[in-house]
XYZ file of C-alpha atoms in Angstrom:
658
model
C 0.882 34.213 -35.759
C -0.723 34.468 -39.188
C 2.470 33.459 -41.016
C 2.687 30.217 -39.012
C -0.727 28.981 -40.195
C -0.859 26.255 -42.869
C -2.826 26.955 -46.026
C -6.569 26.829 -45.486
C -6.453 27.662 -41.734
C -7.621 31.083 -40.672
C -7.169 32.954 -37.362
C -10.597 34.215 -36.147
C -10.314 35.727 -32.642
C -8.391 35.735 -29.350
C -9.442 36.522 -25.777
C -8.047 35.746 -22.349
C -5.425 33.331 -23.798
C -7.968 31.448 -25.950
C -7.395 31.445 -29.643
C -10.095 30.499 -32.272
C -9.124 29.228 -35.750
C -11.201 27.993 -38.626
C -10.052 25.219 -41.027
C -11.037 25.148 -44.698
C -13.481 22.202 -44.092
C -15.334 24.230 -41.471
C -13.917 22.717 -38.320
C -13.479 25.245 -35.544
C -10.241 24.922 -33.411
C -9.750 26.386 -29.948
C -6.310 26.621 -28.387
C -5.197 27.528 -24.787
C -1.511 27.104 -23.888
C -0.937 26.137 -20.239
C 2.408 24.788 -19.058
C 2.060 23.755 -15.416
C 2.683 20.096 -16.391
C 3.927 18.399 -19.540
C 0.480 17.165 -20.417
C -2.217 18.251 -22.890
C -5.958 17.771 -23.108
C -7.481 17.124 -26.536
C -11.258 17.152 -27.136
C -13.391 16.877 -30.212
C -16.837 18.241 -29.559
C -19.663 17.414 -32.003
C -22.675 19.711 -32.041
C -25.071 16.842 -31.771
C -26.883 15.504 -28.676
C -30.255 14.218 -27.624
C -31.870 17.454 -28.842
C -31.141 16.131 -32.406
C -33.125 12.907 -31.781
C -36.788 11.985 -32.140
C -39.135 9.129 -31.136
C -37.804 5.917 -32.604
C -34.169 6.628 -32.141
C -33.925 8.411 -28.772
C -30.590 7.520 -27.118
C -28.932 7.204 -30.598
C -26.338 9.776 -29.766
C -25.380 8.035 -26.551
C -25.376 4.548 -28.138
C -23.334 5.870 -31.023
C -20.863 7.305 -28.552
C -20.324 3.781 -27.214
C -20.008 2.355 -30.715
C -17.259 4.819 -31.646
C -14.998 3.073 -29.179
C -15.339 -0.181 -31.116
C -12.854 1.016 -33.691
C -12.015 1.984 -37.185
C -10.109 0.081 -39.938
C -6.870 1.394 -38.361
C -7.738 1.245 -34.674
C -9.543 -1.971 -33.764
C -9.328 -5.061 -31.534
C -8.827 -7.449 -34.528
C -5.499 -5.770 -35.261
C -4.470 -5.441 -31.622
C -4.931 -1.718 -31.847
C -8.272 -1.224 -30.093
C -8.826 2.398 -29.155
C -8.927 1.763 -25.420
C -5.802 -0.452 -25.598
C -3.868 2.135 -27.525
C -4.887 4.903 -25.152
C -4.121 2.889 -21.998
C -0.606 2.208 -23.347
C 0.221 5.791 -23.359
C -1.239 6.554 -19.934
C -4.158 8.522 -21.287
C -7.191 9.685 -19.325
C -9.981 9.303 -21.850
C -13.707 8.926 -22.367
C -16.664 10.432 -24.124
C -19.907 11.935 -22.837
C -23.251 12.737 -24.324
C -25.550 15.645 -23.377
C -28.550 17.481 -24.637
C -26.592 19.741 -27.035
C -23.293 17.966 -27.772
C -21.182 14.817 -27.751
C -17.477 15.012 -26.752
C -14.495 12.665 -27.104
C -11.497 13.570 -25.003
C -8.029 12.489 -23.970
C -5.509 13.884 -21.511
C -2.074 12.642 -22.395
C 1.665 13.355 -21.843
C 2.550 16.025 -24.468
C 4.600 13.625 -26.589
C 1.479 11.645 -27.428
C -0.714 14.484 -28.613
C -0.190 13.544 -32.271
C -1.422 10.009 -31.741
C -4.735 11.092 -30.146
C -5.256 13.633 -32.841
C -4.776 10.910 -35.484
C -7.157 8.666 -33.570
C -9.875 11.251 -33.304
C -9.557 12.257 -36.904
C -9.836 8.635 -37.947
C -13.111 7.908 -36.003
C -14.636 11.235 -37.188
C -15.392 9.571 -40.552
C -14.167 5.905 -40.461
C -15.985 4.316 -37.458
C -16.891 0.723 -38.165
C -20.353 0.611 -36.557
C -20.897 -3.079 -36.933
C -24.077 -4.969 -36.078
C -22.327 -7.402 -33.638
C -20.791 -4.423 -31.795
C -24.118 -2.788 -31.502
C -25.576 -5.873 -29.817
C -22.797 -5.810 -27.277
C -23.109 -2.134 -26.551
C -26.895 -2.352 -26.460
C -26.505 -4.641 -23.460
C -24.077 -2.219 -21.783
C -26.387 0.779 -22.365
C -29.408 -1.172 -21.305
C -27.722 -1.982 -17.962
C -26.824 1.671 -17.574
C -30.483 2.599 -18.328
C -31.694 0.148 -15.728
C -29.330 1.503 -13.098
C -30.737 4.952 -13.786
C -34.350 3.554 -13.618
C -33.503 2.264 -10.142
C -32.325 5.754 -8.896
C -35.333 7.751 -7.537
C -33.701 11.073 -8.282
C -32.816 10.216 -11.816
C -36.356 8.953 -12.383
C -37.776 12.094 -10.857
C -35.606 14.304 -13.047
C -36.464 12.332 -16.307
C -40.179 12.703 -15.587
C -39.904 16.388 -14.765
C -38.288 17.194 -18.015
C -40.590 14.864 -19.949
C -43.621 16.563 -18.304
C -42.372 20.082 -18.670
C -41.384 19.639 -22.363
C -44.081 18.115 -24.561
C -42.873 19.203 -28.038
C -39.139 20.087 -27.841
C -36.690 17.182 -27.811
C -35.430 18.053 -24.379
C -38.465 15.893 -23.527
C -36.267 12.868 -24.120
C -33.611 11.664 -21.621
C -30.105 11.720 -22.962
C -29.873 7.921 -22.507
C -33.055 7.459 -24.543
C -36.331 5.572 -23.931
C -35.959 1.921 -23.213
C -37.776 0.593 -26.319
C -35.698 2.745 -28.615
C -32.472 1.753 -26.989
C -33.347 -1.920 -27.314
C -34.663 -1.788 -30.869
C -32.848 0.942 -32.799
C -31.241 -0.785 -35.891
C -27.551 -0.546 -36.652
C -28.381 1.091 -39.976
C -30.206 3.896 -38.182
C -27.078 4.539 -36.083
C -24.937 4.664 -39.300
C -27.358 7.161 -40.745
C -27.092 9.292 -37.643
C -23.323 9.115 -37.753
C -23.156 10.097 -41.447
C -25.558 12.931 -40.798
C -23.723 14.692 -37.866
C -20.079 13.461 -37.682
C -18.347 15.973 -39.953
C -15.589 18.574 -39.387
C -18.006 21.462 -40.153
C -20.124 20.246 -37.188
C -17.194 19.873 -34.753
C -14.931 21.914 -32.586
C -11.430 20.701 -31.612
C -10.178 21.998 -28.213
C -6.493 21.725 -27.190
C -5.437 22.835 -23.731
C -2.138 22.366 -22.057
C 1.571 22.030 -22.936
C 1.956 21.909 -26.734
C 3.907 23.416 -29.583
C 1.579 25.693 -31.661
C 3.316 25.081 -35.045
C 3.333 21.357 -34.534
C -0.388 21.369 -33.623
C -1.202 23.337 -36.780
C 0.693 20.776 -38.889
C -1.083 17.867 -37.241
C -4.462 19.414 -37.528
C -3.894 19.935 -41.248
C -2.406 16.436 -41.685
C -5.151 14.525 -39.929
C -8.252 16.699 -39.984
C -7.553 18.905 -43.001
C -7.837 15.931 -45.348
C -11.520 15.332 -44.330
C -14.089 17.031 -46.595
C -16.972 18.850 -45.060
C -20.400 17.333 -45.096
C -22.036 17.067 -48.611
C -25.323 18.185 -47.007
C -26.427 20.856 -44.570
C -26.295 19.810 -40.934
C -29.930 19.496 -39.814
C -31.169 22.295 -37.515
C -33.455 21.832 -34.554
C -36.452 24.030 -35.209
C -39.013 22.817 -32.695
C -39.935 25.399 -30.099
C -41.649 24.502 -26.845
C -44.876 26.565 -26.510
C -45.421 28.522 -23.318
C -46.848 26.391 -20.496
C -50.369 27.465 -19.581
C -50.806 25.989 -16.084
C -49.076 24.008 -13.439
C -48.309 20.395 -14.183
C -47.890 17.657 -11.568
C -47.001 13.990 -11.383
C -46.418 11.447 -8.631
C -44.189 8.412 -8.852
C -44.807 5.651 -6.297
C -42.123 3.021 -6.027
C -40.360 0.979 -3.409
C -37.908 3.243 -1.525
C -36.869 4.500 1.804
C -37.294 8.304 1.703
C -39.327 10.709 -0.418
C -38.022 13.314 -2.812
C -39.427 16.172 -4.974
C -38.483 18.342 -7.822
C -39.804 21.699 -9.008
C -38.960 22.701 -12.541
C -39.620 26.175 -13.942
C -39.126 26.999 -17.599
C -36.172 29.399 -18.182
C -34.517 30.834 -21.284
C -31.582 29.623 -23.257
C -27.873 30.142 -22.353
C -27.491 33.262 -24.610
C -30.287 35.041 -22.847
C -29.121 37.747 -20.374
C -31.481 36.477 -17.679
C -29.359 33.337 -17.316
C -26.971 35.281 -15.017
C -29.479 36.490 -12.441
C -31.041 33.010 -12.510
C -27.669 31.509 -11.624
C -27.419 33.938 -8.713
C -30.975 33.077 -7.659
C -30.077 29.413 -7.558
C -27.094 30.108 -5.227
C -29.207 32.292 -3.077
C -31.736 29.543 -2.571
C -29.431 26.497 -2.090
C -25.795 27.251 -2.553
C -24.504 26.672 0.969
C -25.299 26.359 4.646
C -26.386 30.065 4.935
C -28.792 29.921 1.982
C -32.508 30.217 2.332
C -33.661 26.698 1.438
C -30.784 25.040 3.422
C -31.785 26.986 6.502
C -35.519 26.354 5.999
C -35.427 22.713 4.955
C -32.140 21.067 6.155
C -31.583 23.041 9.324
C -35.352 23.088 9.789
C -35.201 19.226 9.759
C -37.575 18.834 6.837
C -35.051 17.562 4.304
C -31.794 15.614 4.131
C -30.565 17.774 1.275
C -31.786 20.462 -1.136
C -30.277 21.705 -4.392
C -31.132 24.519 -6.870
C -29.758 24.548 -10.380
C -30.285 26.937 -13.341
C -29.624 25.061 -16.614
C -27.835 26.885 -19.424
C -28.555 25.094 -22.701
C -28.737 25.981 -26.369
C -32.483 26.143 -26.179
C -34.736 27.127 -23.192
C -34.334 24.779 -20.217
C -35.390 24.511 -16.572
C -34.633 25.980 -13.223
C -34.623 22.958 -10.838
C -35.191 22.775 -7.092
C -34.738 19.226 -5.691
C -35.210 18.096 -2.086
C -34.680 14.713 -0.425
C -37.065 14.599 2.452
C -36.342 13.440 5.983
C -38.150 10.195 6.808
C -41.723 10.866 7.972
C -41.939 14.277 6.493
C -44.847 15.026 4.178
C -44.186 16.199 0.669
C -46.860 18.964 0.841
C -45.118 20.453 3.863
C -41.765 20.643 2.034
C -43.277 21.957 -1.165
C -45.142 24.692 0.778
C -41.922 25.762 2.435
C -40.139 25.966 -0.854
C -42.921 28.055 -2.402
C -42.880 30.406 0.667
C -39.211 31.033 0.208
C -39.619 31.767 -3.453
C -42.513 34.092 -2.638
C -40.227 35.963 -0.259
C -37.668 36.470 -3.017
C -40.352 37.842 -5.256
C -41.794 40.185 -2.648
C -38.542 41.409 -1.014
C -35.222 42.361 -2.583
C -32.259 40.443 -1.220
C -29.701 42.223 0.876
C -26.454 43.316 -0.622
C -24.599 40.980 1.716
C -26.631 38.008 0.569
C -26.329 39.014 -3.133
C -22.590 39.458 -2.922
C -22.114 36.170 -1.134
C -24.002 34.323 -3.980
C -21.994 36.179 -6.696
C -18.721 35.338 -4.963
C -19.759 31.708 -4.691
C -20.370 31.508 -8.421
C -17.183 33.260 -9.277
C -15.133 30.923 -7.109
C -16.894 27.768 -8.361
C -16.246 28.905 -11.977
C -12.549 29.206 -11.345
C -12.433 25.911 -9.443
C -14.126 24.210 -12.431
C -11.362 25.546 -14.776
C -8.452 24.306 -12.710
C -6.549 21.828 -14.819
C -6.220 21.346 -18.583
C -8.838 18.721 -18.895
C -11.412 20.519 -16.705
C -10.586 23.759 -18.583
C -11.323 22.021 -21.842
C -14.612 20.707 -20.457
C -15.738 24.061 -19.267
C -14.782 25.598 -22.595
C -16.568 22.835 -24.471
C -19.826 23.324 -22.493
C -19.815 27.064 -23.326
C -19.184 26.246 -27.044
C -22.008 23.662 -27.086
C -24.644 25.810 -25.323
C -23.702 29.220 -26.684
C -20.214 30.106 -27.863
C -16.733 29.834 -26.354
C -16.881 33.606 -25.500
C -19.690 32.757 -23.090
C -16.880 31.051 -21.115
C -14.958 34.356 -20.933
C -17.960 36.591 -20.209
C -19.736 34.481 -17.656
C -18.071 35.813 -14.454
C -18.138 39.490 -15.581
C -21.898 39.092 -16.372
C -22.581 37.543 -12.974
C -20.756 40.426 -11.295
C -23.193 42.824 -12.900
C -26.276 41.149 -11.436
C -28.245 43.422 -9.093
C -30.843 42.719 -6.361
C -33.432 44.133 -8.724
C -32.420 41.597 -11.371
C -32.762 38.713 -9.011
C -36.203 39.866 -7.877
C -37.231 40.362 -11.518
C -36.305 36.864 -12.721
C -37.976 35.236 -9.639
C -41.188 37.014 -10.558
C -40.801 36.412 -14.241
C -40.017 32.718 -14.239
C -40.792 31.182 -10.857
C -44.567 31.308 -11.091
C -47.263 28.680 -11.011
C -48.206 28.654 -14.731
C -44.515 27.964 -15.594
C -44.063 25.164 -13.077
C -43.901 21.310 -13.157
C -43.916 19.539 -9.793
C -42.862 15.912 -9.321
C -43.094 13.880 -6.147
C -41.345 10.564 -5.478
C -43.363 8.783 -2.858
C -41.759 5.633 -1.499
C -43.946 2.655 -1.008
C -43.825 0.859 2.358
C -40.901 -1.524 2.546
C -39.669 -3.846 5.172
C -36.307 -2.834 6.751
C -33.451 -1.526 4.648
C -33.144 -2.585 0.987
C -35.809 -1.161 -1.324
C -35.106 -1.117 -5.042
C -33.560 2.220 -6.096
C -30.280 3.999 -6.026
C -28.363 6.474 -3.812
C -28.007 10.151 -4.202
C -25.858 11.197 -7.187
C -26.201 14.901 -7.730
C -23.049 15.000 -9.852
C -24.101 12.103 -12.029
C -27.600 13.469 -12.732
C -28.850 13.178 -16.332
C -29.324 16.923 -16.504
C -26.325 18.170 -14.481
C -23.127 16.470 -15.914
C -20.390 15.428 -13.601
C -17.526 16.790 -15.703
C -16.935 19.619 -13.244
C -15.598 17.117 -10.683
C -13.349 15.032 -12.768
C -10.977 12.968 -10.575
C -8.158 13.068 -13.207
C -6.906 16.627 -13.909
C -4.318 17.286 -16.497
C -2.734 20.402 -14.919
C -2.869 24.091 -15.743
C -0.620 26.931 -16.916
C 2.236 28.147 -14.804
C 5.911 27.323 -14.469
C 7.855 25.825 -17.310
C 6.991 22.189 -17.857
C 10.642 21.122 -17.712
C 10.538 21.372 -13.880
C 9.310 18.289 -12.113
C 6.532 18.281 -9.471
C 9.131 16.942 -6.914
C 11.450 19.883 -7.489
C 8.573 22.405 -7.325
C 7.218 20.931 -4.009
C 8.265 22.625 -0.733
C 8.080 20.391 2.335
C 8.256 21.513 6.009
C 7.486 20.461 9.607
C 6.009 22.796 12.149
C 7.270 22.800 15.774
C 4.183 20.836 16.931
C 4.799 18.020 14.374
C 2.407 19.031 11.624
C 3.882 18.137 8.176
C 3.163 20.331 5.274
C 3.710 20.248 1.431
C 3.333 23.185 -0.952
C 3.068 23.078 -4.696
C 2.796 26.495 -6.319
C 0.765 26.976 -9.517
C -0.219 30.449 -10.704
C -2.349 29.444 -13.733
C -5.620 29.866 -11.948
C -6.352 32.291 -8.986
C -7.345 29.436 -6.746
C -5.803 27.607 -3.720
C -6.589 24.095 -2.651
C -5.735 22.693 0.782
C -5.944 19.017 1.758
C -5.397 17.650 5.260
C -5.445 14.151 6.670
C -4.843 12.247 9.855
C -5.453 8.736 11.102
C -8.929 9.104 12.488
C -10.990 6.984 10.079
C -13.428 4.156 10.611
C -10.636 1.634 11.351
C -9.986 3.478 14.628
C -13.599 3.546 15.989
C -14.755 0.929 18.462
C -16.392 -2.126 16.931
C -19.534 -1.502 18.893
C -19.728 2.158 17.602
C -19.771 2.156 13.802
C -20.014 5.653 12.236
C -18.366 7.322 15.280
C -15.431 8.479 13.105
C -17.781 9.944 10.457
C -19.928 11.723 13.099
C -16.847 13.191 14.805
C -15.472 14.517 11.477
C -18.771 15.950 10.355
C -19.199 17.720 13.784
C -16.052 19.741 13.357
C -17.639 22.198 10.958
C -20.814 22.480 13.151
C -19.386 24.981 15.662
C -16.196 25.929 17.547
C -15.542 27.615 20.854
C -15.582 30.956 18.975
C -18.155 30.647 16.143
C -21.400 28.796 15.457
C -22.014 26.587 12.374
C -23.819 29.443 10.657
C -20.989 31.954 11.374
C -18.353 29.596 10.013
C -20.394 28.998 6.955
C -21.039 32.673 6.400
C -17.283 33.524 6.935
C -16.397 31.066 4.134
C -19.337 31.642 1.771
C -18.787 35.440 1.883
C -15.691 34.913 -0.374
C -16.869 31.794 -2.159
C -14.591 29.445 -0.236
C -15.521 25.770 0.385
C -14.527 23.360 3.179
C -15.528 19.758 3.775
C -14.407 17.340 6.488
C -15.203 13.676 6.483
C -13.797 10.208 7.339
C -13.068 7.290 5.139
C -11.756 3.853 6.082
C -8.472 4.922 7.621
C -8.316 8.737 7.473
C -10.171 11.795 8.527
C -9.776 14.243 5.679
C -10.323 17.904 5.116
C -10.586 19.564 1.717
C -10.724 23.347 1.361
C -10.699 25.630 -1.695
C -10.707 29.378 -2.051
C -9.602 32.169 -4.408
C -5.912 32.985 -3.915
C -6.441 36.295 -1.961
C -8.518 34.449 0.631
C -5.989 31.689 1.540
C -5.402 33.318 4.920
C -9.055 33.040 5.746
C -9.117 29.436 4.568
C -6.201 28.240 6.739
C -7.375 30.213 9.727
C -10.787 28.536 9.552
C -9.289 25.065 9.074
C -7.064 25.503 12.046
C -9.948 26.664 14.167
C -12.305 23.717 13.324
C -9.549 21.222 13.874
C -8.228 22.752 17.163
C -11.355 24.166 18.823
C -14.506 22.173 18.034
C -17.328 22.785 20.426
C -19.504 19.708 19.589
C -22.828 21.432 20.386
C -25.527 19.052 21.455
C -28.229 20.530 19.206
C -25.983 20.118 16.156
C -25.356 16.488 16.974
C -29.107 15.826 17.066
C -29.526 17.362 13.590
C -26.509 15.535 12.243
C -27.684 12.179 13.553
C -31.000 12.604 11.822
C -29.370 13.602 8.567
C -26.942 10.645 8.593
C -29.715 8.136 9.357
C -31.646 9.506 6.403
C -28.596 9.173 4.250
C -27.974 5.605 5.277
C -31.575 4.741 4.481
C -31.244 6.314 1.093
C -28.009 4.443 0.415
C -29.869 1.195 0.981
C -31.955 1.957 -2.060
C -28.844 1.353 -4.094
C -28.442 -2.289 -4.914
C -24.664 -1.893 -5.495
C -24.224 -0.536 -1.872
C -26.200 -3.475 -0.432
C -24.244 -5.953 -2.446
C -20.881 -4.450 -1.439
C -21.908 -4.428 2.201
C -23.005 -8.073 2.144
C -19.900 -9.151 0.280
C -17.661 -7.516 2.935
C -19.646 -9.292 5.649
C -19.071 -12.652 4.033
C -15.257 -12.384 3.507
C -14.070 -10.286 6.414
C -14.225 -10.807 10.160
C -16.146 -8.193 12.185
C -12.819 -6.952 13.603
C -11.438 -6.159 10.148
C -11.330 -2.474 8.975
C -12.793 -3.806 5.672
C -15.896 -5.166 7.278
C -19.081 -3.102 6.539
C -21.604 -3.313 9.376
C -25.265 -3.775 8.437
C -27.235 -0.574 7.940
C -29.457 -1.452 10.891
C -26.468 -1.614 13.190
C -25.015 1.722 11.881
C -28.386 3.372 12.423
C -28.669 1.946 15.975
C -25.116 3.158 16.741
C -25.865 6.634 15.545
C -29.076 6.772 17.545
C -27.221 5.942 20.733
C -24.265 8.210 20.188
C -23.602 11.068 22.673
C -21.555 14.224 22.676
C -19.226 12.566 25.085
C -18.607 9.626 22.668
C -17.616 12.214 20.075
C -15.363 14.151 22.394
C -13.674 10.909 23.564
C -12.925 9.913 19.964
C -11.655 13.388 19.127
C -9.264 13.483 22.085
C -7.898 9.997 21.203
C -7.322 10.582 17.505
C -7.023 14.297 16.675
C -3.791 16.156 17.088
C -0.787 17.667 15.263
C 1.541 14.699 15.401
C -0.228 12.727 12.659
C -1.624 15.647 10.646
C -0.356 16.210 7.059
């Protein structure tokens, strides 16, 4: 290994198939060979994010991220070599994201194009144009993005929670920046920011997928090795948030359909050992149907949804609990229920069954998030940004070591009143459906990035890349007509199952919109053998996930588990598809939840515009026609168990199932 390295590149460490190298100019390099597909993910991660900003230029990191797509002297629109154009030509999946602790630029490409994207990223590391006319264009784009966020009640709630909880540390600022800074920051200030932080000794290059190591070393030296390290020390963030000395509260009153709330408790940085029991605590509270807050709030018909999330950042962050209220439910009632469940965790140790279920869930989710070269690179990059890439390796083993005593201790240590910020979003009275705002976007939240659910995955390690997907795919037909396809990939110890049949919205009666969605959603709410809670516990015990829903034409099921549990996964999927019980009490709960979700969706101007557009260009009989929200709500309210059973009998069966 050492003899293959070019002059100036040093091998540092290796663990679990990840290799670390250091270049002479200070740039860190992480490699992970994975050969399931002839593709490779390349990422340059800069250790600069909104934590490096201050009042006057908040949002500079994010705006600069946009500006770096405008080009360099080599790659620019004027020469017909715009960065986006070049990457589209080679079929790249590409983008960039900004976060508290880092900014990353990434591409997933066929392996033969790796050199080109390495050349491109090295070029924009030091040669970005950053022109004033480009800043004006991107300022408008970012301002529109900011305004969309301001119209999303949950985003607004989260921004204000962090801004209230952090008064001195720069986590006070939203990643996108404050409006006046975004609109007025001068181009020269962006250039100054670029020349301060965009250097090889403040960057980590991450390469995951199917590549030749010796070639990669040559290209790294050719394109990045020629760049000098920064002539100045990279500025450190030295501001420390002082301990909070009492509960903080705020209320936001805006037009909207349903209320929401967030509780944020100060927690330590990613390198702190309490991060792991805090992650387990979050899953115990709201990591699935069997969890405490789901049972208390969602099944208790107080909330439409609930989430708990333990941040892991370079500096101390927050433990968040977010609930979207059912219409007509008072905020105080939901907050009281949340606090009671927290008090229970502080007073009583969790059972071993509950503890193991939460730990299994985290382990499974961690492996799911690493499935595919691009997602693997993202997960590795997040660890590198918030702690170190070894955090990526050690995370699951550290979670496995968490005890019931650890969970109780961190609940007592961090989830107390003096450490708490509470925010309420209280909707003002509006007429009908259509208040300003936006729909629920857990994954796109400012403080919980959506990279773990990328739609485009670049594959993972496994069989030699010379074998095509078609040749590796096994197809079969069961005696009852069910068709199956199997593609083996042993890079990650996970299994994914997808199933589909023609039972989507296009097949429901015109007079009963949402019947397909209700029927699909009822399948997981009890069978002739097991209740909803028993099904959920059976899956959550091993960290498995299963979701069934309906789109325009199809009813679809998606299920994921660790490889040893594939039998349990398939058994459960078969049971819910073949033996649904359609219990009356679950239909009542589901109807209430769906009505709440429809009302929240009407807070999103894009949803309302799309619905109205479809109504203007399509006839009511068209499958592309979107009924008004009021009609969908009325249809759900009138729906009966017999309606659901009738639709199920007509459209569910083995002959059309794949």
